[in-house]
Short mmCIF file of C-alpha atoms in Angstrom, two decimals:
data_model
loop_
_atom_site.label_atom_id
_atom_site.label_comp_id
_atom_site.label_asym_id
_atom_site.label_seq_id
_atom_site.Cartn_x
_atom_site.Cartn_y
_atom_site.Cartn_z
CA MET A 241 -2.36 3.89 -31.89
CA PHE A 242 -1.05 7.32 -31.08
CA THR A 243 2.66 7.15 -31.89
CA ASN A 244 4.51 6.62 -35.13
CA ALA A 245 6.46 3.76 -33.58
CA THR A 246 3.37 1.85 -32.54
CA ALA A 247 1.78 2.56 -35.92
CA ARG A 248 4.77 0.81 -37.52
CA GLY A 249 4.28 -2.16 -35.22
CA VAL A 250 7.36 -1.32 -33.15
CA ASP A 251 6.83 -1.17 -29.40
CA PRO A 252 9.23 1.46 -27.97
CA PHE A 253 8.00 0.89 -24.41
CA PRO A 254 8.77 -2.08 -22.19
CA ALA A 255 6.02 -3.87 -20.31
CA PRO A 256 4.91 -2.15 -17.10
CA ARG A 257 7.15 -3.02 -14.18
CA HIS A 258 6.25 -4.16 -10.68
CA ASP A 259 9.75 -4.07 -9.21
CA TRP A 260 10.56 -0.37 -8.90
CA SER A 261 13.06 0.56 -6.19
CA LEU A 262 12.49 3.61 -4.03
CA ALA A 263 15.75 5.15 -5.28
CA GLU A 264 14.63 4.77 -8.91
CA ILE A 265 11.32 6.50 -8.22
CA ILE A 266 12.92 9.36 -6.30
CA ALA A 267 15.39 9.91 -9.16
CA LEU A 268 12.49 9.86 -11.64
CA TYR A 269 10.50 12.37 -9.57
CA ARG A 270 13.46 14.74 -9.11
CA GLN A 271 14.74 14.85 -12.71
CA PRO A 272 14.42 18.12 -14.68
CA LEU A 273 10.74 18.86 -15.14
CA ASN A 274 10.93 19.02 -18.94
CA ASP A 275 12.52 15.58 -19.07
CA LEU A 276 9.96 14.16 -16.65
CA LEU A 277 7.04 15.62 -18.63
CA HIS A 278 8.42 14.35 -21.94
CA ARG A 279 8.70 10.82 -20.61
CA ALA A 280 5.27 10.95 -18.98
CA GLN A 281 3.58 12.33 -22.09
CA SER A 282 5.25 9.67 -24.22
CA ALA A 283 3.93 6.92 -21.94
CA HIS A 284 0.50 8.55 -21.90
CA ARG A 285 0.29 8.71 -25.70
CA HIS A 286 1.38 5.09 -25.92
CA CYS A 287 -1.58 3.92 -23.84
CA PHE A 288 -4.33 6.53 -24.25
CA ASP A 289 -5.76 9.13 -26.56
CA PRO A 290 -3.97 12.19 -25.13
CA ASN A 291 -6.97 14.46 -25.75
CA GLU A 292 -9.60 12.40 -23.93
CA ILE A 293 -10.59 12.83 -20.29
CA GLN A 294 -12.68 10.31 -18.36
CA LEU A 295 -15.38 12.11 -16.36
CA SER A 296 -16.60 10.78 -13.01
CA THR A 297 -19.16 12.15 -10.61
CA LEU A 298 -18.89 11.50 -6.88
CA LEU A 299 -21.95 11.45 -4.66
CA ASN A 300 -21.76 11.38 -0.86
CA ILE A 301 -24.46 8.80 -0.09
CA LYS A 302 -23.85 8.89 3.68
CA SER A 303 -21.97 11.80 5.27
CA GLY A 304 -20.47 12.48 8.68
CA GLY A 305 -20.29 10.42 11.82
CA CYS A 306 -17.17 8.45 10.89
CA PRO A 307 -15.31 7.10 13.98
CA GLU A 308 -11.89 7.22 12.27
CA ASP A 309 -9.33 9.95 13.06
CA CYS A 310 -7.98 10.66 9.55
CA ALA A 311 -6.36 14.07 10.11
CA TYR A 312 -7.55 15.50 6.78
CA CYS A 313 -11.18 14.40 6.94
CA PRO A 314 -14.09 16.73 7.86
CA GLN A 315 -16.42 13.72 8.25
CA SER A 316 -14.73 12.43 11.39
CA VAL A 317 -16.77 12.70 14.60
CA ARG A 318 -13.55 13.74 16.34
CA TYR A 319 -13.37 17.17 14.65
CA LYS A 320 -15.72 20.14 14.64
CA THR A 321 -16.01 20.99 10.97
CA GLY A 322 -19.70 21.75 10.57
CA VAL A 323 -20.40 18.48 8.73
CA GLU A 324 -23.58 16.93 10.12
CA SER A 325 -24.07 13.19 10.36
CA GLU A 326 -26.71 12.00 7.90
CA GLU A 327 -28.40 8.69 7.20
CA LEU A 328 -27.75 6.66 4.07
CA MET A 329 -29.57 8.11 1.07
CA SER A 330 -32.41 6.14 -0.47
CA CYS A 331 -31.83 4.24 -3.69
CA GLU A 332 -34.31 6.52 -5.46
CA GLN A 333 -32.35 9.63 -4.44
CA VAL A 334 -29.09 8.10 -5.62
CA LEU A 335 -30.48 7.07 -9.00
CA GLU A 336 -31.89 10.56 -9.55
CA GLN A 337 -28.40 11.99 -9.00
CA ALA A 338 -26.85 9.34 -11.23
CA GLN A 339 -29.22 10.23 -14.06
CA ARG A 340 -28.26 13.90 -13.72
CA ALA A 341 -24.57 12.98 -13.78
CA LYS A 342 -25.03 10.96 -16.96
CA ALA A 343 -26.92 13.82 -18.61
CA SER A 344 -24.00 16.13 -17.73
CA GLY A 345 -21.47 13.88 -19.46
CA ALA A 346 -20.16 11.63 -16.69
CA SER A 347 -19.31 8.05 -17.62
CA ARG A 348 -18.54 6.80 -14.10
CA PHE A 349 -20.67 7.31 -11.00
CA CYS A 350 -18.92 6.98 -7.66
CA MET A 351 -20.73 6.62 -4.33
CA GLY A 352 -18.99 7.37 -1.04
CA ALA A 353 -20.14 6.57 2.49
CA ALA A 354 -18.45 7.71 5.70
CA TRP A 355 -18.06 4.32 7.33
CA ARG A 356 -15.11 2.65 8.99
CA SER A 357 -16.48 -0.62 7.65
CA PRO A 358 -19.99 -1.30 6.32
CA LYS A 359 -22.35 -3.74 8.01
CA ASP A 360 -23.89 -6.51 5.95
CA LYS A 361 -27.25 -4.69 5.94
CA ASP A 362 -25.45 -1.65 4.50
CA ILE A 363 -23.98 -3.81 1.74
CA ASP A 364 -27.51 -4.92 0.80
CA LYS A 365 -28.63 -1.30 0.36
CA VAL A 366 -25.53 -0.22 -1.57
CA ALA A 367 -25.80 -3.28 -3.82
CA GLU A 368 -29.28 -2.11 -4.84
CA MET A 369 -27.84 1.30 -5.72
CA ILE A 370 -25.01 -0.27 -7.73
CA ALA A 371 -27.44 -2.37 -9.74
CA GLY A 372 -29.59 0.68 -10.47
CA VAL A 373 -26.66 2.86 -11.56
CA LYS A 374 -25.33 0.05 -13.73
CA HIS A 375 -28.74 -0.22 -15.40
CA LEU A 376 -28.43 3.45 -16.40
CA GLY A 377 -25.33 2.56 -18.44
CA LEU A 378 -22.76 4.11 -16.13
CA GLU A 379 -19.62 2.58 -14.69
CA THR A 380 -20.04 2.05 -10.97
CA CYS A 381 -17.60 2.82 -8.16
CA VAL A 382 -18.02 2.88 -4.39
CA THR A 383 -15.86 3.79 -1.41
CA LEU A 384 -17.23 2.35 1.82
CA GLY A 385 -14.20 1.84 4.05
CA MET A 386 -12.69 -1.50 4.96
CA LEU A 387 -14.39 -4.60 3.59
CA ARG A 388 -14.65 -7.94 5.36
CA PRO A 389 -14.37 -11.31 3.61
CA GLY A 390 -17.43 -11.98 1.45
CA GLN A 391 -18.49 -8.36 1.10
CA PRO A 392 -16.55 -7.60 -2.11
CA GLU A 393 -18.14 -10.61 -3.80
CA ARG A 394 -21.61 -9.29 -3.00
CA LEU A 395 -20.73 -5.90 -4.49
CA LYS A 396 -19.30 -7.58 -7.58
CA HIS A 397 -22.49 -9.61 -8.01
CA ALA A 398 -24.49 -6.35 -7.94
CA GLY A 399 -22.42 -5.02 -10.85
CA LEU A 400 -19.65 -3.03 -9.18
CA ASP A 401 -16.85 -2.03 -11.57
CA TYR A 402 -14.45 -0.16 -9.24
CA TYR A 403 -13.76 -0.01 -5.52
CA ASN A 404 -11.93 3.03 -4.17
CA HIS A 405 -9.73 2.58 -1.12
CA ASN A 406 -6.82 5.01 -0.96
CA LEU A 407 -3.55 4.33 0.84
CA ASP A 408 -3.27 8.11 1.38
CA THR A 409 0.50 8.26 1.93
CA SER A 410 3.59 6.16 2.57
CA GLU A 411 3.57 3.46 5.22
CA SER A 412 6.24 5.31 7.24
CA PHE A 413 4.28 8.61 7.28
CA TYR A 414 0.88 6.97 7.70
CA GLY A 415 0.94 6.90 11.50
CA ARG A 416 1.16 10.69 11.62
CA ILE A 417 -2.14 10.96 9.73
CA ILE A 418 -4.26 8.03 10.95
CA SER A 419 -4.20 5.87 14.07
CA THR A 420 -7.55 4.09 13.94
CA ARG A 421 -6.62 1.62 11.20
CA THR A 422 -3.33 0.27 9.98
CA TYR A 423 -1.67 0.41 6.60
CA GLN A 424 -2.04 -3.35 6.41
CA ASP A 425 -5.80 -3.00 6.97
CA ARG A 426 -5.95 -0.94 3.80
CA LEU A 427 -3.82 -3.40 1.84
CA ASP A 428 -6.01 -6.28 3.03
CA THR A 429 -9.12 -4.56 1.66
CA LEU A 430 -7.38 -3.96 -1.68
CA GLN A 431 -6.44 -7.64 -1.85
CA ARG A 432 -10.03 -8.73 -1.14
CA VAL A 433 -11.37 -6.35 -3.79
CA ARG A 434 -8.89 -7.65 -6.37
CA ALA A 435 -9.63 -11.28 -5.50
CA ALA A 436 -13.34 -10.63 -6.09
CA GLY A 437 -12.61 -9.45 -9.63
CA ILE A 438 -13.35 -5.77 -8.99
CA ASN A 439 -11.15 -3.06 -10.48
CA VAL A 440 -9.06 -1.19 -7.94
CA CYS A 441 -9.13 2.59 -7.53
CA CYS A 442 -6.32 3.56 -5.18
CA GLY A 443 -4.16 6.64 -4.76
CA GLY A 444 -3.21 9.18 -2.15
CA ILE A 445 -3.03 12.75 -0.92
CA ILE A 446 -0.15 15.19 -1.23
CA GLY A 447 0.38 18.29 0.87
CA MET A 448 -0.09 16.72 4.32
CA GLY A 449 3.48 17.49 5.40
CA GLU A 450 5.02 14.43 3.80
CA SER A 451 8.42 14.42 2.10
CA VAL A 452 9.27 13.66 -1.51
CA ASP A 453 10.50 10.29 -0.27
CA ASP A 454 7.04 9.64 1.21
CA ARG A 455 5.35 10.46 -2.09
CA ALA A 456 7.76 8.17 -3.90
CA ALA A 457 7.16 5.40 -1.36
CA LEU A 458 3.38 5.66 -1.83
CA LEU A 459 3.79 5.36 -5.60
CA GLN A 460 6.22 2.48 -5.10
CA THR A 461 3.63 0.56 -3.08
CA LEU A 462 1.02 1.06 -5.81
CA ALA A 463 3.37 0.32 -8.71
CA CYS A 464 4.73 -2.82 -7.06
CA LEU A 465 1.34 -4.43 -6.45
CA PRO A 466 0.94 -7.68 -8.45
CA GLN A 467 -1.54 -5.78 -10.64
CA HIS A 468 -1.52 -1.99 -10.95
CA PRO A 469 -4.67 -0.16 -9.86
CA GLU A 470 -6.90 0.64 -12.81
CA SER A 471 -7.50 4.12 -11.36
CA VAL A 472 -5.03 6.21 -9.36
CA PRO A 473 -6.55 9.34 -7.75
CA ILE A 474 -4.03 12.06 -6.93
CA ASN A 475 -5.55 14.35 -4.31
CA THR A 476 -4.14 17.59 -2.95
CA LEU A 477 -5.00 18.33 0.64
CA VAL A 478 -8.14 20.39 1.14
CA ARG A 479 -7.40 22.33 4.32
CA VAL A 480 -10.70 22.16 6.18
CA THR A 481 -11.13 24.31 9.28
CA GLY A 482 -11.45 22.12 12.35
CA THR A 483 -9.24 19.29 11.10
CA PRO A 484 -5.68 18.82 12.41
CA LEU A 485 -4.24 19.62 8.97
CA ALA A 486 -6.10 22.90 8.49
CA GLY A 487 -2.89 24.89 8.99
CA GLN A 488 -0.76 23.08 6.43
CA GLN A 489 0.97 25.15 3.78
CA GLU A 490 -0.55 25.24 0.31
CA THR A 491 0.73 22.51 -1.98
CA ASP A 492 3.26 23.62 -4.58
CA PRO A 493 1.59 23.08 -7.98
CA ILE A 494 4.85 21.83 -9.50
CA GLU A 495 5.01 19.09 -6.86
CA LEU A 496 1.52 18.02 -7.92
CA VAL A 497 2.59 17.93 -11.57
CA ARG A 498 5.66 15.87 -10.67
CA THR A 499 3.50 13.41 -8.71
CA VAL A 500 1.06 13.00 -11.62
CA ALA A 501 3.86 12.53 -14.13
CA THR A 502 5.64 9.96 -11.98
CA ALA A 503 2.42 8.02 -11.45
CA ARG A 504 1.83 8.00 -15.21
CA ILE A 505 5.28 6.57 -15.92
CA LEU A 506 5.08 3.93 -13.19
CA MET A 507 1.52 2.84 -14.01
CA PRO A 508 1.11 3.67 -17.71
CA ARG A 509 -2.24 1.95 -18.25
CA ALA A 510 -4.00 3.39 -15.20
CA TYR A 511 -6.44 6.27 -15.26
CA VAL A 512 -4.64 8.96 -13.27
CA ARG A 513 -7.30 11.18 -11.75
CA LEU A 514 -7.11 14.76 -10.53
CA SER A 515 -9.33 14.53 -7.47
CA ALA A 516 -9.61 16.66 -4.33
CA GLY A 517 -8.14 20.14 -4.47
CA ARG A 518 -9.08 21.11 -8.02
CA THR A 519 -10.96 24.19 -6.77
CA GLU A 520 -7.63 25.66 -5.68
CA MET A 521 -5.85 24.78 -8.94
CA SER A 522 -5.38 27.35 -11.68
CA ASP A 523 -6.28 26.45 -15.24
CA ALA A 524 -2.56 26.42 -16.04
CA THR A 525 -1.85 23.91 -13.27
CA GLN A 526 -4.61 21.62 -14.50
CA ALA A 527 -3.36 21.91 -18.08
CA LEU A 528 0.13 20.88 -16.95
CA CYS A 529 -1.35 17.93 -15.05
CA PHE A 530 -3.21 16.80 -18.16
CA TYR A 531 0.02 17.03 -20.15
CA ALA A 532 1.76 15.05 -17.40
CA GLY A 533 -0.70 12.20 -17.89
CA ALA A 534 -3.80 12.94 -15.81
CA ASN A 535 -6.76 11.70 -17.83
CA SER A 536 -9.64 11.57 -15.38
CA ILE A 537 -11.39 14.10 -13.14
CA PHE A 538 -14.30 14.30 -10.77
CA TYR A 539 -16.88 16.39 -12.54
CA GLY A 540 -19.56 18.21 -10.58
CA GLU A 541 -20.30 20.68 -7.83
CA LYS A 542 -19.27 18.64 -4.78
CA LEU A 543 -16.49 16.23 -3.89
CA LEU A 544 -17.93 14.49 -0.82
CA THR A 545 -18.15 17.54 1.51
CA THR A 546 -15.93 20.08 -0.28
CA ASP A 547 -16.49 22.20 -3.36
CA ASN A 548 -15.50 21.06 -6.85
CA PRO A 549 -15.24 23.22 -10.00
CA GLN A 550 -18.59 23.87 -11.65
CA PHE A 551 -19.61 22.06 -14.84
CA SER A 552 -19.41 25.20 -16.94
CA LYS A 553 -15.89 26.03 -15.75
CA ASP A 554 -14.66 22.54 -16.61
CA GLN A 555 -16.35 22.63 -19.99
CA SER A 556 -14.76 25.97 -20.78
CA LEU A 557 -11.32 24.68 -19.82
CA PHE A 558 -11.75 21.55 -21.96
CA GLU A 559 -12.75 23.68 -24.95
CA ARG A 560 -9.69 25.90 -24.55
CA LEU A 561 -7.39 22.88 -24.27
CA GLY A 562 -9.04 20.88 -27.05
CA LEU A 563 -9.98 18.04 -24.70
CA ARG A 564 -13.07 15.87 -24.96
CA ALA A 565 -14.86 13.43 -22.69
CA SER A 566 -14.06 9.77 -23.04
CA THR A 567 -16.99 7.61 -24.13
CA ASP A 568 -15.58 4.26 -22.93
CA ILE A 569 -18.17 2.83 -20.56
CA ALA A 570 -18.11 -0.06 -18.10
CA SER A 571 -15.52 -2.19 -19.84
CA GLY A 572 -13.49 -2.50 -16.68
CA GLU A 573 -10.31 -1.98 -18.66
CA THR A 574 -8.20 0.84 -19.98
CA PRO A 575 -9.01 1.69 -23.63
CA ALA A 576 -6.63 -0.53 -25.54
CA VAL A 577 -4.11 1.42 -27.60
CA GLN A 578 -1.14 -0.85 -27.16
CA ASN A 579 -1.49 -4.10 -25.27
CA PHE A 580 1.38 -4.69 -22.88
#
């Protein structure tokens, strides 16, 4: 318990809601920053140790060659970004990387493959990787694209803890970013993952030209799901040369902080993860995001095909901020501070 009120057995926070209106979320997002941060930090302390960060490592197990047209993605075959198409890594290669990640302090190992939707033979190979990573004592997460009926159950049987499938943005803005799959396609995959008993990792990207209303609508969709995602990645656009969004303006750091804080308030028990774009963030911006309720990062040299802050830089920042790595492993649930 991390608040005096909860220590006295008094719960000052209501149960998480699933009925937020868009107007409520926009008002929350736009309130004075100090008020927003105070509310977000209060919710964060109610549910988590405020000085712990969950560390994940992301490995690109199959890069390039994706037939989708996601306007931000350097792995699409439609754009000339210098990313070469590669075959799926072997299980032995993946487990070697997972062991290195564990030795560096990661507690969750995420595997990403540039597929529109995996074939059943692909699921067999990834299931072997999941089982091996699980045996190492790490939480397991994969992002493989859209899943068909029956595939999530096979991944669950192999030991999968989390499935990542981001909505990216609001439904109304979505068509300006992607045309090769629908918003409903993404929601269908999330429903199949949840029905299989796998934890959901789902968030979005800011800085693609969307409005504040679009950011609020994305968070509304996530917060109004029957069960909140256990992990909510907040990405800032990485402007990769050759993609349609390469010329977008740099994301305002305060808008990132507001997005993190709003996500924390709406989904208080979720891990809110700083994901893509951390290379461009100052230490001060990251510190504000941690205060706003971010309590998970990708930790390592690469984030799929783009750079990520080096281990030593992250470790130095954690030391200066008095943060430490979370040791909660593979429970599939948020560390219980106050049960809602």
